[in-house]
Short mmCIF file of C-alpha atoms in Angstrom, two decimals:
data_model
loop_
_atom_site.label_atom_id
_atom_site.label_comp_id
_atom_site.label_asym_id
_atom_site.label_seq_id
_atom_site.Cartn_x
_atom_site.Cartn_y
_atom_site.Cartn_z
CA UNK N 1 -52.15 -5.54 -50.11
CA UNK N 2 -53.50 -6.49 -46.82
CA UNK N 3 -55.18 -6.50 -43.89
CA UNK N 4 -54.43 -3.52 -41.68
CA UNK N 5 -51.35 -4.23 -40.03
CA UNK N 6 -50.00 -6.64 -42.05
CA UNK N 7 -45.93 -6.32 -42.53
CA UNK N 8 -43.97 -7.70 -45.21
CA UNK N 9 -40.80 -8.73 -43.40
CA UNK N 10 -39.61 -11.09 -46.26
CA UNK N 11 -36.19 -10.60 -47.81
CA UNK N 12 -37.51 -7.28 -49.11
CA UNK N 13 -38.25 -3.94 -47.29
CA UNK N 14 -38.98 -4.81 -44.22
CA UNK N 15 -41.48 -2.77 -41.84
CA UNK N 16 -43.37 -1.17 -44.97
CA UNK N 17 -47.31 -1.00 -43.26
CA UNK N 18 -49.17 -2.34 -45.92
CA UNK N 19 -52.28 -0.51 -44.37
CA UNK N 20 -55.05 -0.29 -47.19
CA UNK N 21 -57.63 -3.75 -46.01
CA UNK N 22 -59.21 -5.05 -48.87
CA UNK N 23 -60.47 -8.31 -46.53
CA UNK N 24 -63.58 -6.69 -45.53
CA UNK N 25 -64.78 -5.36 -49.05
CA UNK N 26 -64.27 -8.81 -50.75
CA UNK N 27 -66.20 -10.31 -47.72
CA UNK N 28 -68.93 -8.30 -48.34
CA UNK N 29 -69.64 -9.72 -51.53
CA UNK N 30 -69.60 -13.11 -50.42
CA UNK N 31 -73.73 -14.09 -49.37
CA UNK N 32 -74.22 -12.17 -52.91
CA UNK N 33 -71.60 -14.68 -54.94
CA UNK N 34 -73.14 -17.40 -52.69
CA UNK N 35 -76.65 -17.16 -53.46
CA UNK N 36 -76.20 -16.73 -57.07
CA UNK N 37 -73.21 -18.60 -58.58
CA UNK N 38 -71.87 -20.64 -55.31
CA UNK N 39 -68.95 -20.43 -53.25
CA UNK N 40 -66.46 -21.94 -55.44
CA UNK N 41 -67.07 -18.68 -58.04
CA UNK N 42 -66.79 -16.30 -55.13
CA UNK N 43 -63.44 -17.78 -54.52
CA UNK N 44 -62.01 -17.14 -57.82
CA UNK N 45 -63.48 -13.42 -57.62
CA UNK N 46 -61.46 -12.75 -54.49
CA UNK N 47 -58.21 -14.55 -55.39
CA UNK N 48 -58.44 -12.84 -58.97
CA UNK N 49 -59.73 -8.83 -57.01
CA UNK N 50 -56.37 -9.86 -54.37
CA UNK N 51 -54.24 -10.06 -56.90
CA UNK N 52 -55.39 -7.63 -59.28
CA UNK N 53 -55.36 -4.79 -56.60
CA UNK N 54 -51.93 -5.52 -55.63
CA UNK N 55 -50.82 -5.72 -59.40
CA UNK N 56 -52.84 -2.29 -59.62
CA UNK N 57 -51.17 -0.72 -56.24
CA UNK N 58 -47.60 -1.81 -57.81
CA UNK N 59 -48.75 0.04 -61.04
CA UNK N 60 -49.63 3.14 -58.75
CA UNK N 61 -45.80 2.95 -56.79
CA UNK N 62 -43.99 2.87 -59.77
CA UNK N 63 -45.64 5.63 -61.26
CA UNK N 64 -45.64 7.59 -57.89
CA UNK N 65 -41.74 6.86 -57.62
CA UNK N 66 -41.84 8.78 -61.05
CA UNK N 67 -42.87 11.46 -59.96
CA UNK N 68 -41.12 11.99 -56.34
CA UNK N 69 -37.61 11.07 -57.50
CA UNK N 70 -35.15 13.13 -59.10
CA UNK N 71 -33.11 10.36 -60.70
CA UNK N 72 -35.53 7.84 -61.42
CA UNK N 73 -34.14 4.59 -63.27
CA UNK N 74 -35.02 1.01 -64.50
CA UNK N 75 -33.73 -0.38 -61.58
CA UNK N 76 -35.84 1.90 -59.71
CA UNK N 77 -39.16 1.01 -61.51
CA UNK N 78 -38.63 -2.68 -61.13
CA UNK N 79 -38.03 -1.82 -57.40
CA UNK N 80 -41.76 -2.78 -56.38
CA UNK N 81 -43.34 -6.00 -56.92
CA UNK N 82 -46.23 -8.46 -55.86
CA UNK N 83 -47.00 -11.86 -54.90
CA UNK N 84 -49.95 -13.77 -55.62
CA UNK N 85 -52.42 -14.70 -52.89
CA UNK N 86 -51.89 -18.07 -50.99
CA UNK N 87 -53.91 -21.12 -52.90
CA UNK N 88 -54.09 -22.81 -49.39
CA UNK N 89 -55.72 -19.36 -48.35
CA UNK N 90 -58.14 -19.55 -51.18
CA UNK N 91 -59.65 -23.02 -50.99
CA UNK N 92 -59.76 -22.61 -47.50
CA UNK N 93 -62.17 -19.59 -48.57
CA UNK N 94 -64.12 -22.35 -50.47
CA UNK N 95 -63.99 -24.77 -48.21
CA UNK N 96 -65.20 -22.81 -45.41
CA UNK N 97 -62.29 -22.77 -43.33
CA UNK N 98 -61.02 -19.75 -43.78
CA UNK N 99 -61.71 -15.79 -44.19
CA UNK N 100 -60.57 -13.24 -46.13
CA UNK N 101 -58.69 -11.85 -43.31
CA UNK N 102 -56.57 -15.12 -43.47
CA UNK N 103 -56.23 -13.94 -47.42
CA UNK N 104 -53.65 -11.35 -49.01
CA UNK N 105 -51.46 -10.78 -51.56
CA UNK N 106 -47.76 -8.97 -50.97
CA UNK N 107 -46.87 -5.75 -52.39
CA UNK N 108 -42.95 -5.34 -51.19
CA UNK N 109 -39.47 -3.39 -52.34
CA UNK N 110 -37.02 -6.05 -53.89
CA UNK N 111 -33.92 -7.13 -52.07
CA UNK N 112 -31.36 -5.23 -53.65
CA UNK N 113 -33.66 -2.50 -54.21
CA UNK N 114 -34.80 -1.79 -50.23
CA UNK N 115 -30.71 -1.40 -49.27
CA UNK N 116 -31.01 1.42 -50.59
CA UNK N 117 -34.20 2.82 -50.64
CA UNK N 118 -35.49 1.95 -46.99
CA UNK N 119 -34.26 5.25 -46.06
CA UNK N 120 -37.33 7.09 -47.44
CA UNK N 121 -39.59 5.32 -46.03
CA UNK N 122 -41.57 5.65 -42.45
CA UNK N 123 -43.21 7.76 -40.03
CA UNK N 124 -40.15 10.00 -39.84
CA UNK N 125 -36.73 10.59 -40.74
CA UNK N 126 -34.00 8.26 -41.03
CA UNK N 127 -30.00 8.51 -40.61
CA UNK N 128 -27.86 6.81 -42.54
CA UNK N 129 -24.66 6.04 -41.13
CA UNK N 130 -21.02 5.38 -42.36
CA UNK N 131 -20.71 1.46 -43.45
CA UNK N 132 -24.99 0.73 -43.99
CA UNK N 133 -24.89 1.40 -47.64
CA UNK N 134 -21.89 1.75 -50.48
CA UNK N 135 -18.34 0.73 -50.26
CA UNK N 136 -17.29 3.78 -48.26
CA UNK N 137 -16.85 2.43 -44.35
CA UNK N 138 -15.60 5.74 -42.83
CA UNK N 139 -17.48 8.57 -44.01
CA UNK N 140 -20.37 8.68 -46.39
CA UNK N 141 -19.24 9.90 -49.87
CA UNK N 142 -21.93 12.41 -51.48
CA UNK N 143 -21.62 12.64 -55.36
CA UNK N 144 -22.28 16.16 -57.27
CA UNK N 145 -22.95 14.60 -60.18
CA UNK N 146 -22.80 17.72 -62.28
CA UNK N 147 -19.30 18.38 -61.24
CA UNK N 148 -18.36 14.65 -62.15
CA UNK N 149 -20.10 14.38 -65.51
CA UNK N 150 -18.44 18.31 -66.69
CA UNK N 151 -14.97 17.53 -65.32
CA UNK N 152 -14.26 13.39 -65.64
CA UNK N 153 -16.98 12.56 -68.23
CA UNK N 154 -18.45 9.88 -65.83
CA UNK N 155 -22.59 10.00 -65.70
CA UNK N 156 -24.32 7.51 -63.08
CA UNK N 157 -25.50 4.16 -63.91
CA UNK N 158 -28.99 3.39 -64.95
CA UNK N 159 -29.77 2.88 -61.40
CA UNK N 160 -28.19 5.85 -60.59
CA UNK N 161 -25.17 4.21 -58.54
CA UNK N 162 -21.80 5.18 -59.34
CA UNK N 163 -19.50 3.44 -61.67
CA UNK N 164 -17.23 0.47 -60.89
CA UNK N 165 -14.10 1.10 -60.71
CA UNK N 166 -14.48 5.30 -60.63
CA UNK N 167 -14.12 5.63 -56.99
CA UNK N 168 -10.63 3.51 -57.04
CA UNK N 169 -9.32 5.56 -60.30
CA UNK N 170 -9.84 8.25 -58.93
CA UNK N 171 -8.25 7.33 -54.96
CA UNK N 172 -5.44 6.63 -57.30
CA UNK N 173 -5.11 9.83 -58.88
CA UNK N 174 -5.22 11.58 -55.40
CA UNK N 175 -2.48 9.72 -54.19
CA UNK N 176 -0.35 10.48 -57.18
CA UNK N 177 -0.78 7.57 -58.88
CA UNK N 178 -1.65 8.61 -62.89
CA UNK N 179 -2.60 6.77 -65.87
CA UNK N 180 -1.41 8.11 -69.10
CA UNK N 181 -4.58 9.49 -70.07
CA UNK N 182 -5.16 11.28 -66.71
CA UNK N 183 -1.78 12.73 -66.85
CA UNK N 184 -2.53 14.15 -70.53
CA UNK N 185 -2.38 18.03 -71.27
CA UNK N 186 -5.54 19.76 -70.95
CA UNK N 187 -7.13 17.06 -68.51
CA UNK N 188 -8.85 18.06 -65.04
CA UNK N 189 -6.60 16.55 -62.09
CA UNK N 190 -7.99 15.40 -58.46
CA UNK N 191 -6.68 15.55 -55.34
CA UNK N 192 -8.30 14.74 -51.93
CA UNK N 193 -8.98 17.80 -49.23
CA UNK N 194 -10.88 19.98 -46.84
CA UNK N 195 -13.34 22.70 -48.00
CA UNK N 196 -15.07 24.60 -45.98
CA UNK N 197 -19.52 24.45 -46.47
CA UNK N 198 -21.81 25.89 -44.93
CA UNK N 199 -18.84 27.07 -42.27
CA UNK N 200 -18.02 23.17 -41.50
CA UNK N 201 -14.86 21.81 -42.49
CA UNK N 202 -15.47 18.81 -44.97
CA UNK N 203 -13.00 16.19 -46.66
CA UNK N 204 -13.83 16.43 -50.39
CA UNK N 205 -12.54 14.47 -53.30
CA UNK N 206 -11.59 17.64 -55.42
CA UNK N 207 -11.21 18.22 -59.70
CA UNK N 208 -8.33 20.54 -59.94
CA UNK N 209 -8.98 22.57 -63.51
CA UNK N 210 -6.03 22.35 -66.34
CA UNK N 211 -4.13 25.35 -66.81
CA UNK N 212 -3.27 27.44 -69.80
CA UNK N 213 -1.10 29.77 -70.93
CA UNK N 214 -2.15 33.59 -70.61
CA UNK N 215 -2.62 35.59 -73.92
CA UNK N 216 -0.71 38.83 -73.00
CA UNK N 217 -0.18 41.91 -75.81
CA UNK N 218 3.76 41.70 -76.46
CA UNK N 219 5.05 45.38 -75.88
CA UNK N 220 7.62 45.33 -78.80
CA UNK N 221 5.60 44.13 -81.56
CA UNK N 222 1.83 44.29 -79.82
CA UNK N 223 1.06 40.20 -80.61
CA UNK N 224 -0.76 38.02 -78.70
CA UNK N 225 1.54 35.46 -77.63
CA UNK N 226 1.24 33.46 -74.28
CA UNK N 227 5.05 31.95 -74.01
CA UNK N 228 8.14 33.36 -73.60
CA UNK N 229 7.88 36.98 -74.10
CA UNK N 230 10.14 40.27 -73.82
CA UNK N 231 8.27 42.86 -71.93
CA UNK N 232 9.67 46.41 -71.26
CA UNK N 233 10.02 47.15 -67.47
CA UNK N 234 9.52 50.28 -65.83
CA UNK N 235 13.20 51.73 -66.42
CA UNK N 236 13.28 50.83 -70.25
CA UNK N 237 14.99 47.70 -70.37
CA UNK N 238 13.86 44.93 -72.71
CA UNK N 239 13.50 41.54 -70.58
CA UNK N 240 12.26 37.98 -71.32
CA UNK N 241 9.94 36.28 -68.90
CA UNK N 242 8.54 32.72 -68.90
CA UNK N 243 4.62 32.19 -69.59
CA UNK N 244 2.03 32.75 -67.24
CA UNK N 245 -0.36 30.27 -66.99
CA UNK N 246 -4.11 30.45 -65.56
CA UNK N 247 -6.70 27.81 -64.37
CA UNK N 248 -9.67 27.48 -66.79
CA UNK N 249 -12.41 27.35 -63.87
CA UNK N 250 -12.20 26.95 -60.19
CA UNK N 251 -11.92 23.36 -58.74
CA UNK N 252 -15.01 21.82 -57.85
CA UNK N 253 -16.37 18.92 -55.69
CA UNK N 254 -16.81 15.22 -56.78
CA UNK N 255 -17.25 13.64 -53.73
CA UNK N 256 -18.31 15.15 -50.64
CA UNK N 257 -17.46 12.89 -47.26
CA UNK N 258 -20.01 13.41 -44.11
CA UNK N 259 -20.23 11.44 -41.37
CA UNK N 260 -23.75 10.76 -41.56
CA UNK N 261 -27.06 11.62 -44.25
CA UNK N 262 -30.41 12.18 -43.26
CA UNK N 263 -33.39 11.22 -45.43
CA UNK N 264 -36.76 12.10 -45.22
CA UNK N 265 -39.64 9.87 -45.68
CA UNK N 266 -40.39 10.94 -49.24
CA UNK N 267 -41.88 7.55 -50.65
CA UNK N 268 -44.48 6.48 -47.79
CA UNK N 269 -47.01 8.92 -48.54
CA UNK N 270 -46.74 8.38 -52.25
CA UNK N 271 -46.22 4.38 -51.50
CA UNK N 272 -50.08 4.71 -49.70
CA UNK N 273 -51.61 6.67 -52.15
CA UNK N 274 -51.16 4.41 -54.29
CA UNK N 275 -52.21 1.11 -52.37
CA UNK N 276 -55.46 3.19 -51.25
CA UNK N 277 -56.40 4.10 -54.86
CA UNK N 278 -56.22 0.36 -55.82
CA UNK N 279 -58.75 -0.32 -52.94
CA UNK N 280 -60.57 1.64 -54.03
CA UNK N 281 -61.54 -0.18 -56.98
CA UNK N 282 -62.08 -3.69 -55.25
CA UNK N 283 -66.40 -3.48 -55.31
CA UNK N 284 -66.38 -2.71 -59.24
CA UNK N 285 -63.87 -5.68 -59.28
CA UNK N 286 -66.29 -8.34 -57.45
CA UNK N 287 -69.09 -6.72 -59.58
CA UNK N 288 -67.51 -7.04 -62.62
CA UNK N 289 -66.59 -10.71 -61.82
CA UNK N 290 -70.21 -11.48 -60.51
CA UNK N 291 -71.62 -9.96 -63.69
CA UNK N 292 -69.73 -12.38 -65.70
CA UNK N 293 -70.41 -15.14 -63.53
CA UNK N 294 -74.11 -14.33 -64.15
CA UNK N 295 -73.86 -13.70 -67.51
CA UNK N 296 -71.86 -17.08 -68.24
CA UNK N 297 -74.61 -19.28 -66.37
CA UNK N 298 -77.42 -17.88 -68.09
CA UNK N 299 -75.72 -18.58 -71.96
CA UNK N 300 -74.97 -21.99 -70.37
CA UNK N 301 -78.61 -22.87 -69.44
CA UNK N 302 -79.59 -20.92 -72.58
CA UNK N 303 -77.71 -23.68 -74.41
CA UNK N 304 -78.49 -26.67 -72.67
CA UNK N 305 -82.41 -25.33 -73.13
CA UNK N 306 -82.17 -25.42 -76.86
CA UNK N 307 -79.84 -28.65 -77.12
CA UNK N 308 -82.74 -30.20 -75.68
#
């Protein structure tokens, strides 16, 4: 929360307009707190409606990303944080030397965090390209996480990554290197390959379905059997024939490579919603405070009157 203009271009998000200016509403309070209570209370009232609004405007974002985001985790949530006004900043307020447009406290996107989610923020779209984000370098691997959960039993992590390890188990499998338990009956199998979407060809990582035998009516004795068999062929001779077997669904895509993803700005708008509607509350914040202030003096004199 800052001044118009002000960028946080700290470790975190950088280029995030923090465009909502609080300076001039705490200023405006200032000949009031002056005139009443002194300078030194006024001080306190804008370090504690600085920090307060950011603490409020990081309350807003997270509830915000709650509602734009499909996958919303933990590690999401705790994506936004503040920090405090400067101290220096503040006594300088006090002292005179300063004003509130030297003043502000920092609502940013944590490190980790803004790697990935930088992409939805901005004035317009943004490309992401092979090698930015993830460990893929070459293409940009897409994950249909239905199609994973159904066929491997893998869900996404609680910040809605995927796995460790998962992508190399299942490079392995591809190249025909099995474990045991991926090489077990009944198991879906995956192979690398191109499918064709939306008329483009696409590399794919690719669950092939396990295959069963086919129930088929025995002609001789009319049970259902799906192994050998004897079948009678068209010139009335008995003959034995192997098992059919059948998939049990149609492959279906893991991992979809593409060569580079577009995002759209989905979080900006929401982002200055919520910094604007914890502006918005900065006068009843400097009243409240000046109230108190107020209040405080007059029990003080109140008691000194009667302790005389």
């Amino acid at each position: 929360m800052a001044r118009a203009g002000e960028r946080w271009t700290g470790r975190g998000l950088d280029g995030v307009e923090l465009t909502v200016d609080i300076a001039s509403q705490i200023e405006a309070w200032r000949d009031r707190y002056a005139s009443t209570v002194g300078m030194a209370k006024y001080r306190r009232a804008a370090a504690w409606a600085t920090d307060e609004t950011a603490k409020k405007a990081v309350l807003g974002i997270r509830q915000q990303f709650h509602k734009t985001l499909k996958r919303n985790s933990p590690w999401t949530q705790s994506a936004v944080s503040y920090a405090r006004a400067d101290k220096a900043a503040l006594n300088g307020i006090e002292a005179g030397t300063r004003s509130m447009d030297q003043v502000f406290a920092k609502v940013f996107v944590k490190p980790n965090q803004s790697t990935y989610l930088k992409y939805l923020f901005g004035m317009g779209d943004n490309v992401r390209l092979p090698g930015d984000v993830g460990l893929a370098q070459d293409k940009i691997l897409i994950p249909w996480w239905q199609n994973i959960t159904m066929t491997q039993g893998v869900r996404p992590t609680a910040d809605g990554g995927v796995p460790r390890g998962f992508l190399a188990r299942l490079n392995r499998e591809a190249e025909g290197k099995r474990s045991k338990r991926s090489a077990a009956s009944g198991r879906w199998g995956v192979y690398k390959g191109t499918i064709r979407l939306h008329g483009q060809p696409r590399l794919a990582y690719i669950a092939r379905p396990p295959r069963v035998p086919v129930a088929i009516p025995d002609t001789i004795d009319q049970a259902w059997e799906g192994r050998e068999r004897v079948i009678t062929t068209a010139a009335g001779h008995l003959k034995q024939v192997g098992r059919r077997m059948r998939d049990i669904d149609h492959p279906r895509i893991l991992f979809l490579a593409v060569d580079r993803a577009t995002y759209r700005p989905t979080l900006q708008e929401p982002w200055d919603l919520a910094c604007r509607a914890a502006a918005a509350g900065i006068g009843m914040t400097m009243a409240r405070q000046l109230a108190d202030n107020i209040e405080h003096a007059r029990k003080r004199q109140q008691g000194r009157a009667m302790a005389a």
